[in-house]
Tab-separated table of C-alpha atoms in Angstrom:
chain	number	residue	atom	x	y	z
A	1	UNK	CA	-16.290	0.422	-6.298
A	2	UNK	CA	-14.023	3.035	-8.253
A	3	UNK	CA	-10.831	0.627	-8.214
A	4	UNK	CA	-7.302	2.211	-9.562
A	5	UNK	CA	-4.235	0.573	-10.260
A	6	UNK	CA	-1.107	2.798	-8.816
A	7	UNK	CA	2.161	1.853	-10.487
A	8	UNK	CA	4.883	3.654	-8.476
A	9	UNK	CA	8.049	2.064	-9.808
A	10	UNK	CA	8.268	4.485	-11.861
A	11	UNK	CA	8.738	6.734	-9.097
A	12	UNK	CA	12.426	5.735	-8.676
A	13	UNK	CA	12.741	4.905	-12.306
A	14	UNK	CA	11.086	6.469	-14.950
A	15	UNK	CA	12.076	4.476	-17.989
A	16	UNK	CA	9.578	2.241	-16.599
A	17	UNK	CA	6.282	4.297	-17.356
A	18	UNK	CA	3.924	1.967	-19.390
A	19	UNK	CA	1.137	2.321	-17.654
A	20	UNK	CA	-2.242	3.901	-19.394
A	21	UNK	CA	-4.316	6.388	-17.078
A	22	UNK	CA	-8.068	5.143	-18.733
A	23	UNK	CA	-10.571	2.797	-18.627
A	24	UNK	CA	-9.203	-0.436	-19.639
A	25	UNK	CA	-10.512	-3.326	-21.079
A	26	UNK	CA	-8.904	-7.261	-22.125
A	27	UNK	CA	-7.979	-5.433	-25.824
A	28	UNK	CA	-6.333	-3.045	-24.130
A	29	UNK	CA	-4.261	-5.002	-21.312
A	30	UNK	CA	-3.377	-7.958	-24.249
A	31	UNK	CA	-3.473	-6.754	-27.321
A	32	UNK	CA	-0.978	-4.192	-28.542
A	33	UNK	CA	2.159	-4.579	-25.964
A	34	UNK	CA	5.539	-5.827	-27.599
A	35	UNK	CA	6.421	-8.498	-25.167
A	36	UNK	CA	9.752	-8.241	-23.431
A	37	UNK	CA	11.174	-7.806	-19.736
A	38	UNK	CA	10.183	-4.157	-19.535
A	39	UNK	CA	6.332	-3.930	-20.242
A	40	UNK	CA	5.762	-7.788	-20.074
A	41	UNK	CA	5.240	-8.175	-15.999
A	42	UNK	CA	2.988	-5.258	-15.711
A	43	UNK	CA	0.482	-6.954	-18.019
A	44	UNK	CA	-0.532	-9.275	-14.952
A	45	UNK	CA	-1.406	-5.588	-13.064
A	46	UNK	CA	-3.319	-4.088	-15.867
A	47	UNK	CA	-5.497	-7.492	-15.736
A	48	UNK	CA	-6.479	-6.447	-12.348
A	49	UNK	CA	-7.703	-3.241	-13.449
A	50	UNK	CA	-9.741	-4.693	-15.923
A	51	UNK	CA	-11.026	-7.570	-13.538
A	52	UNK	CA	-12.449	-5.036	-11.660
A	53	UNK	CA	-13.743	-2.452	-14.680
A	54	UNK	CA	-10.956	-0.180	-13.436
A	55	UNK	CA	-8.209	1.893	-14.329
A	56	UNK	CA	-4.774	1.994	-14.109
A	57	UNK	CA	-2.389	4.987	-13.681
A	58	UNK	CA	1.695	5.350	-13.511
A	59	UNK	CA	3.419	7.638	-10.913
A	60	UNK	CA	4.420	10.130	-11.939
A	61	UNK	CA	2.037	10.869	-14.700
A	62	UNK	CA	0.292	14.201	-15.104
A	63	UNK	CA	-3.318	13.189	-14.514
A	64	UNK	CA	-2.254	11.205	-11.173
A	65	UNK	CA	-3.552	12.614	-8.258
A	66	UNK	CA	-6.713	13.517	-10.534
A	67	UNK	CA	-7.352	9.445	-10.285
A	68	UNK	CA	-6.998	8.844	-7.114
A	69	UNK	CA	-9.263	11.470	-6.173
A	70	UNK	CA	-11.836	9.229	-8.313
A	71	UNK	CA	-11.046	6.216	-6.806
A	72	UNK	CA	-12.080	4.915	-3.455
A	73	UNK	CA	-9.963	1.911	-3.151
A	74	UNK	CA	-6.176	2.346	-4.562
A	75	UNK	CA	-4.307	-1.036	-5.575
A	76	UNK	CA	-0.532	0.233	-5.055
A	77	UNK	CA	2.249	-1.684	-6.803
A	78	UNK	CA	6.011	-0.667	-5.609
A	79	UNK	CA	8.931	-2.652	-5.471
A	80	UNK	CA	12.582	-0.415	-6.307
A	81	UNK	CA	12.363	2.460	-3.735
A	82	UNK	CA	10.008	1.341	-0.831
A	83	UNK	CA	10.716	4.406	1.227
A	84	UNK	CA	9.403	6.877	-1.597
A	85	UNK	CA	6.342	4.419	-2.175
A	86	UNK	CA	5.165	4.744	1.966
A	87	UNK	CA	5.330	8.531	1.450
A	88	UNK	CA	2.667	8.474	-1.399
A	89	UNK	CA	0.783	5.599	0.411
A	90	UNK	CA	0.842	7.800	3.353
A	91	UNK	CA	-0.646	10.438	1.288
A	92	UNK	CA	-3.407	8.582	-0.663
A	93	UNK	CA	-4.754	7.015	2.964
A	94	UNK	CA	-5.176	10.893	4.127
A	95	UNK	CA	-7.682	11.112	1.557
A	96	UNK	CA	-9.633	8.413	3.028
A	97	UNK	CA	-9.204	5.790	0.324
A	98	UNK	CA	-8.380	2.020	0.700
A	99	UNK	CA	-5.129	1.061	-0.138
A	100	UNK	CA	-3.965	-2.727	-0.702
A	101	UNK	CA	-0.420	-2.596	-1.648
A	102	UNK	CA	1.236	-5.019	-3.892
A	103	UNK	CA	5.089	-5.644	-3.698
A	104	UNK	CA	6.521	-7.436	-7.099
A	105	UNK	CA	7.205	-10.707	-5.470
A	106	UNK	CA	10.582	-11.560	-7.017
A	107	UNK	CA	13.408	-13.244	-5.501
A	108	UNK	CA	16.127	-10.974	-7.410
A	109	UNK	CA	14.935	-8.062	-5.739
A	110	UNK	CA	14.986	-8.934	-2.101
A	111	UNK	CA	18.391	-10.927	-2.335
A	112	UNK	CA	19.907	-7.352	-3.774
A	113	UNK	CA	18.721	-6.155	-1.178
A	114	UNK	CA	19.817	-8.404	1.565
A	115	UNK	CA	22.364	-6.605	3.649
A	116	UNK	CA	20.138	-3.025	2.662
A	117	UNK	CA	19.186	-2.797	6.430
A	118	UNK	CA	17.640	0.789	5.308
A	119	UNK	CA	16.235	-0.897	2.497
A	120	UNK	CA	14.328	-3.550	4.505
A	121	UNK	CA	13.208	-1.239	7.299
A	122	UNK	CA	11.710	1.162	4.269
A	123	UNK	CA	10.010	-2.595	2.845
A	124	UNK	CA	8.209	-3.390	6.447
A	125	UNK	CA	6.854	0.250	6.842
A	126	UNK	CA	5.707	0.518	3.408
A	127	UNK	CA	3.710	-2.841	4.139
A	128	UNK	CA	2.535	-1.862	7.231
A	129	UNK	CA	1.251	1.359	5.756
A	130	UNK	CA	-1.610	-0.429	3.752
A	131	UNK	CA	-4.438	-1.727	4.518
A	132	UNK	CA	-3.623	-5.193	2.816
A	133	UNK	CA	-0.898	-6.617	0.615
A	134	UNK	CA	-2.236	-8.405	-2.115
A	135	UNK	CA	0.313	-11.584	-2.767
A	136	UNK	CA	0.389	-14.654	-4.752
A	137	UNK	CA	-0.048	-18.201	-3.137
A	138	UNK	CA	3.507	-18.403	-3.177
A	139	UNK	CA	3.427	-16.347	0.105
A	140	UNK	CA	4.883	-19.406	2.111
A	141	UNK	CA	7.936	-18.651	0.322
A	142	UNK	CA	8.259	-14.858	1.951
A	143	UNK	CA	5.967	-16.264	4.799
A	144	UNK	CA	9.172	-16.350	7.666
A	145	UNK	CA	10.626	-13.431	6.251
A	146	UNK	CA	7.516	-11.550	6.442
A	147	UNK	CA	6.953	-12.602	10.290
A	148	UNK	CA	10.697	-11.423	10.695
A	149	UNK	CA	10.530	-8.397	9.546
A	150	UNK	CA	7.104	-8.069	11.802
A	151	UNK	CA	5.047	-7.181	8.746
A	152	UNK	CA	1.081	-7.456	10.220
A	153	UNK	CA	-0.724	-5.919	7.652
A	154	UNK	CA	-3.507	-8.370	6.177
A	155	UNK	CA	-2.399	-10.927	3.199
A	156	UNK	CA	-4.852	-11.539	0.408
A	157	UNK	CA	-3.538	-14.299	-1.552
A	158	UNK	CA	-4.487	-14.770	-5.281
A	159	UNK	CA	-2.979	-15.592	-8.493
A	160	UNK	CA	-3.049	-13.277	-11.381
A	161	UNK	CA	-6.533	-12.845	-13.312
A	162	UNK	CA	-6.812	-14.031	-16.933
A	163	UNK	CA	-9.952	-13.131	-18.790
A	164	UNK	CA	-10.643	-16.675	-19.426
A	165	UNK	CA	-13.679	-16.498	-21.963
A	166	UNK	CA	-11.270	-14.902	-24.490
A	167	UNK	CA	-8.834	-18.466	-24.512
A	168	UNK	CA	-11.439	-19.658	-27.200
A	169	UNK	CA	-9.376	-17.017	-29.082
A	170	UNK	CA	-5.898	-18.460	-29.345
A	171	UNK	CA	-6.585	-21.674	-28.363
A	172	UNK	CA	-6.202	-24.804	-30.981
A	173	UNK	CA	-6.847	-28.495	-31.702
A	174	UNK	CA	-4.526	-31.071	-29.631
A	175	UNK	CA	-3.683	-32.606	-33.137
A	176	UNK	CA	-2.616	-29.247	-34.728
A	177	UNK	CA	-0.198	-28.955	-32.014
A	178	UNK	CA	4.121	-30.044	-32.676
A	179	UNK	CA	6.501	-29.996	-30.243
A	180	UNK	CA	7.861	-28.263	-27.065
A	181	UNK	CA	8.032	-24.304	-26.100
A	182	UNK	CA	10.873	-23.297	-24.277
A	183	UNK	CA	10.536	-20.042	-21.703
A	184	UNK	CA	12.893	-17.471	-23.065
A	185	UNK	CA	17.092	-16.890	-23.112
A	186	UNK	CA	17.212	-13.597	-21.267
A	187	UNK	CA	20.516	-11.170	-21.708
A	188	UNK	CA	21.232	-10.623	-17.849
A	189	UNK	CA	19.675	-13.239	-15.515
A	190	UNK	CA	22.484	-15.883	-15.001
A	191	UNK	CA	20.078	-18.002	-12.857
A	192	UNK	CA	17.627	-17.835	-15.880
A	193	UNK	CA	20.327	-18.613	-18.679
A	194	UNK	CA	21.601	-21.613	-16.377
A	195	UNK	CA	17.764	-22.904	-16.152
A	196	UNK	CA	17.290	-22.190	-19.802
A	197	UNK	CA	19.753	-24.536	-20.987
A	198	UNK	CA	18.481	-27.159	-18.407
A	199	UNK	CA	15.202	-26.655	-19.676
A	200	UNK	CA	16.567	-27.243	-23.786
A	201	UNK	CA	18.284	-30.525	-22.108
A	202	UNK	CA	15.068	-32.074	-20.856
A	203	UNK	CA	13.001	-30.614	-24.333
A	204	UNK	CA	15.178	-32.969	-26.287
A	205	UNK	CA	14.743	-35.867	-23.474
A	206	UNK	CA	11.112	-35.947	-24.052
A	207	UNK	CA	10.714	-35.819	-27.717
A	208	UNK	CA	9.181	-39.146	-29.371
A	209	UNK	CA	8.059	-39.568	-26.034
A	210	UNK	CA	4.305	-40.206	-24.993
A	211	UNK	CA	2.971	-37.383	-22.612
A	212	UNK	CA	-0.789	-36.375	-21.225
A	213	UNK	CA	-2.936	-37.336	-24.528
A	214	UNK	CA	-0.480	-37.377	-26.782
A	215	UNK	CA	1.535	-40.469	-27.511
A	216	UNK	CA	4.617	-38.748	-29.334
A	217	UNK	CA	5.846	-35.521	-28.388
A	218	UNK	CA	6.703	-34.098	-31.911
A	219	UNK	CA	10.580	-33.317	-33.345
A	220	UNK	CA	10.274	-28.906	-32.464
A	221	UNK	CA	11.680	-26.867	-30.119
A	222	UNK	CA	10.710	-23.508	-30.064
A	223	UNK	CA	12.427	-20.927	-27.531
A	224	UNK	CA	12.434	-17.034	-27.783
A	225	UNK	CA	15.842	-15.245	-28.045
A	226	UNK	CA	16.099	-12.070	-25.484
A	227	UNK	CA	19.870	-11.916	-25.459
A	228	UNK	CA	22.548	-9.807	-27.962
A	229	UNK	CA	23.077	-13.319	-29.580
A	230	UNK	CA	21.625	-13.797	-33.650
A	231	UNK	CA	18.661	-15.943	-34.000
A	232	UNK	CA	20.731	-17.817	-36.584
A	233	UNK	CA	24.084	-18.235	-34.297
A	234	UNK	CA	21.894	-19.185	-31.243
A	235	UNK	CA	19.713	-21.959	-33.514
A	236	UNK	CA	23.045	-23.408	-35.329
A	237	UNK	CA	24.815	-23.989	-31.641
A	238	UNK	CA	21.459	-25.790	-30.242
A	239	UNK	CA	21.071	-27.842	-33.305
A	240	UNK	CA	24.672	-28.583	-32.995
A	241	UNK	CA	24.079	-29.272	-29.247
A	242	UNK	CA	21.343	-30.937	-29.505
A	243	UNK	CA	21.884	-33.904	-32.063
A	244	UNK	CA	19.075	-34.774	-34.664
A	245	UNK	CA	16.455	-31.672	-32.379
A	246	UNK	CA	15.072	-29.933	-35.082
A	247	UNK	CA	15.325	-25.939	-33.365
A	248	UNK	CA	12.763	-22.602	-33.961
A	249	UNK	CA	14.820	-19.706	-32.626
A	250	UNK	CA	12.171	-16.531	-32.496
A	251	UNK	CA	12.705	-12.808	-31.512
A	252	UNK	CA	10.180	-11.227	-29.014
A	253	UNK	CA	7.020	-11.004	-30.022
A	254	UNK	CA	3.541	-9.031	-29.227
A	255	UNK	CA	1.781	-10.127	-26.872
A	256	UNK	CA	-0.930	-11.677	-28.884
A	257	UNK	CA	1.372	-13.083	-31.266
A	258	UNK	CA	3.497	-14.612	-28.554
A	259	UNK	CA	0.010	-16.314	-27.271
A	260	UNK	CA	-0.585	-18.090	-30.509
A	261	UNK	CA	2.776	-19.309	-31.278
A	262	UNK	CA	2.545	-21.205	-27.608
A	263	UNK	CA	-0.457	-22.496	-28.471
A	264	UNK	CA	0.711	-24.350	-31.737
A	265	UNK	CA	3.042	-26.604	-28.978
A	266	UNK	CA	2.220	-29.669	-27.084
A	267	UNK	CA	4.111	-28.633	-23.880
A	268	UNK	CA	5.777	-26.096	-22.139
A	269	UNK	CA	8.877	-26.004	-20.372
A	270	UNK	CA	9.622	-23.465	-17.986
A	271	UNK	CA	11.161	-24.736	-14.865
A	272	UNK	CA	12.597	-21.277	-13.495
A	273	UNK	CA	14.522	-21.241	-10.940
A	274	UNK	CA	13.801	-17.625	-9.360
A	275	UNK	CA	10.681	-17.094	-6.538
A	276	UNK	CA	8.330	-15.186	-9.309
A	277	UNK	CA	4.923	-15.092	-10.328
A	278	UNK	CA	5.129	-17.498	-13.801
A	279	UNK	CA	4.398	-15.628	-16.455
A	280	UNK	CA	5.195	-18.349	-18.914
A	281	UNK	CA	3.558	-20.854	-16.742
A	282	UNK	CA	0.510	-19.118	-17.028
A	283	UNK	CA	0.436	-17.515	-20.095
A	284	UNK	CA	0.571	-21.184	-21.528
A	285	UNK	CA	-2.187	-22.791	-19.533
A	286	UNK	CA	-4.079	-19.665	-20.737
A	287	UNK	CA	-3.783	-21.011	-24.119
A	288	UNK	CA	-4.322	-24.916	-23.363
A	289	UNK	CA	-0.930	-26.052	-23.647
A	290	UNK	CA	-0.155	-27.869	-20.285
A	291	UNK	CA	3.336	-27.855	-18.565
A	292	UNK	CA	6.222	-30.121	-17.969
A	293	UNK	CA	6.856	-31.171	-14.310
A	294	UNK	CA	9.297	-34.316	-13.929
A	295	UNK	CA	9.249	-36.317	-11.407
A	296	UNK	CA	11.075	-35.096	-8.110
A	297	UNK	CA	11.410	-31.296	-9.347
A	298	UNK	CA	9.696	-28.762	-6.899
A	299	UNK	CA	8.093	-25.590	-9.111
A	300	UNK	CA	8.920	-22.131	-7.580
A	301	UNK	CA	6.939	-20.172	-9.656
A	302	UNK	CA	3.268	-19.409	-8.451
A	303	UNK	CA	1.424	-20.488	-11.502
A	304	UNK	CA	3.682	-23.607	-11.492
A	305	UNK	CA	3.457	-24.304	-8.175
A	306	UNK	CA	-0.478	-24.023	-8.469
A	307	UNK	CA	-0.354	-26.499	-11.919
A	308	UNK	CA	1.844	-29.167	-9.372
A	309	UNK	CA	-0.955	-29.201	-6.528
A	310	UNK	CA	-3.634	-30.158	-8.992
A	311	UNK	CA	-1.023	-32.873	-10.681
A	312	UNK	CA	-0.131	-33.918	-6.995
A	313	UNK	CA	-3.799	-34.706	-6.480
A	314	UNK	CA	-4.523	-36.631	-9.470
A	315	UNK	CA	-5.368	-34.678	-12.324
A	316	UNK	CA	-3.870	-35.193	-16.108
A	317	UNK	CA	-2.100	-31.962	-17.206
A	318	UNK	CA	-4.489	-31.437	-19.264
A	319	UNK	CA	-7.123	-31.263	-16.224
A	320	UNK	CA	-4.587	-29.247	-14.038
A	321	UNK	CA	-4.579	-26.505	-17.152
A	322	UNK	CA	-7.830	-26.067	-17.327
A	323	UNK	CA	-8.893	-26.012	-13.237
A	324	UNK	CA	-6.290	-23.137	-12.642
A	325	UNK	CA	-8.013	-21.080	-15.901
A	326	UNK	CA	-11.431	-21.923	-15.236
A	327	UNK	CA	-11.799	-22.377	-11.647
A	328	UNK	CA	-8.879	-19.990	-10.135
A	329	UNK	CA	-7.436	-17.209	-12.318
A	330	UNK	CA	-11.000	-15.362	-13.391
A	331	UNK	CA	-11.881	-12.384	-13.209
A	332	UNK	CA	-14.888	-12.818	-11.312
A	333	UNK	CA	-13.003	-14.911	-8.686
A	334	UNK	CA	-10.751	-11.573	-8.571
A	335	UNK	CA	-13.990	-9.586	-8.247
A	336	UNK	CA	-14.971	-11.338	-5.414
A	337	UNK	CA	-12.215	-11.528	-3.266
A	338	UNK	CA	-11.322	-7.614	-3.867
A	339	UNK	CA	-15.053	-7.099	-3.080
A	340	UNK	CA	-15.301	-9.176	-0.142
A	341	UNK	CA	-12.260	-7.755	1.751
A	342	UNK	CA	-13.725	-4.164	0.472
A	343	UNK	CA	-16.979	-4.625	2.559
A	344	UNK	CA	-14.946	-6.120	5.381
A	345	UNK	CA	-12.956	-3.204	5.413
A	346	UNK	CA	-15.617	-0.696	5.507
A	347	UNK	CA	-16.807	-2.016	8.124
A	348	UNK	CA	-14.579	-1.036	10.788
A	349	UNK	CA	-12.833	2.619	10.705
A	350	UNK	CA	-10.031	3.143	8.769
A	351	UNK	CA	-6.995	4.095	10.847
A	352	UNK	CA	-4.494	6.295	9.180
């Protein structure tokens, strides 16, 4: 199968090209992007390229339509102008190739678009117009919203592939490991900032407290600083805030570099309050630090939401880390399902 990833959001915006039309491989899709809001979510695309020895290419590049022509089934990603993004859809089906569309699942982006009756009648017909909609298990979330909006195309639910073999990489010894990683302080997400302070609040709850196989959660909390806010200014009011909390304020990192300073933490704590994929969540079970879930809170992240399920049927964290990166986000679990629906899909005729 010649498998291309399609980024179109660039299409309506195209300060967002960070795509790279070639081969790629895990170096490439982990290894040299800064990570921050703009290149940081498209990461969890390029891994499906690589899953399936692939490529990925950003509309409108030069060399587009020259991949597509090589590919025979298209994975289309559009989220900010749904109307433009069923007109190249449209035009990529004519050539007889497979298209499973992916929307970017966040809550932000529908609720702006709420009252956008255009909007939402441009959303349905650009679903309708693939031949599947690839969508994380959090589909129950969307679920009565898709039946509303009488969106019928197939759903194949998955969470993001990790290339699990390379977690040997970045992750550590338990005893190596001190305190708590907190998901970042973003600049312009009030529903974030209000969760991010929550999240500090129960950080300095657990500390000297036992949790999974460690009996003392260690005196650190370490959160990454994307606002206009100092490091220093933003790690003087916590430490002030937070009474006797000993405070690691960091700027954005790499990618890789962000991976190993999770992994020197005991837990994570990223209870976000938006309908997203998890990023954090699963960026630190990638690395074998298990996640915070108190008793009574609901996740609404995917990856979150998946780490719960295992904890709701019995498993330690530690268990429910390593079942979702060894069992469920793989790249040969990817391979399958992409390969399965492929041969299901070829054969019946493709209607256009």
């Amino acid at each position: 199968m010649n498998f291309l990833v399609c980024d179109l959001s660039a299409v309506a915006n195209p300060e967002l090209i960070t795509a790279n039309d070639r081969l790629m491989s895990y170096e490439d899709v982990n290894g040299d992007a800064n990570w921050n809001s703009s290149v940081h979510a498209p990461i969890s695309w390029h891994s499906y390229a690589a899953a399936m020895n692939g490529r990925i290419v950003s509309v409108p590049k030069d060399n587009w339509r020259e991949q597509i022509a090589w590919a025979d089934t298209v994975l289309a990603l559009w989220n900010y102008d749904p109307g433009i993004a069923m007109q190249i859809i449209q035009d990529i089906k004519k050539q007889g190739k497979l298209v499973i569309g992916a929307f970017h699942e966040n809550g932000d982006t529908l609720q702006m678009h709420a009252r956008n009756v255009s909007w939402l009648i441009d959303f349905k017909n650009c679903a309708n117009a693939c031949d599947a909609i690839l969508t994380y298990p959090r589909h129950k979330i969307y679920q009565h919203f898709y039946r509303t909006l009488s969106i019928t195309t197939e759903f194949l639910e998955w969470p993001q592939p990790y290339y699990t073999l390379k977690r040997k990489d970045y992750i550590i010894a338990s005893e190596l490991r001190q305190g708590i990683f907190i998901g970042p302080r973003k600049k312009n997400h009030e529903i974030e900032r209000r969760n991010w302070i929550y999240n500090i609040a129960m950080a300095k709850d657990l500390i000297g407290k036992p949790f999974g196989l460690y009996p003392e959660i260690f005196n650190k909390i370490t959160t990454i600083n994307d606002t206009d806010f100092s490091n220093e200014s933003l790690k003087a009011e916590l430490e002030t805030l937070l009474d006797g909390c000993y405070v690691e304020v960091i700027k954005p990192l790499k990618y890789d570099d962000y991976l190993r300073t999770i992994a020197t933490h005991q837990i994570t704590i990223n209870m976000d309050a938006s309908d997203t994929q998890g990023q954090v969540d699963a960026d630190s079970m990638f690395v074998g630090v298990p996640l915070y879930q108190p008793s009574g809170f609901d996740f609404r992240t995917d990856f979150g939401d998946l780490y719960y399920s295992c904890i709701q049927s019995g498993q330690t964290p530690e268990q429910a880390t390593e079942t979702i990166m060894t069992r469920m986000c793989t790249f040969e679990n990817t391979r399958k399902l992409i390969t399965n629906w492929y041969a299901r899909a070829n054969a019946k005729p493709i209607t256009l």
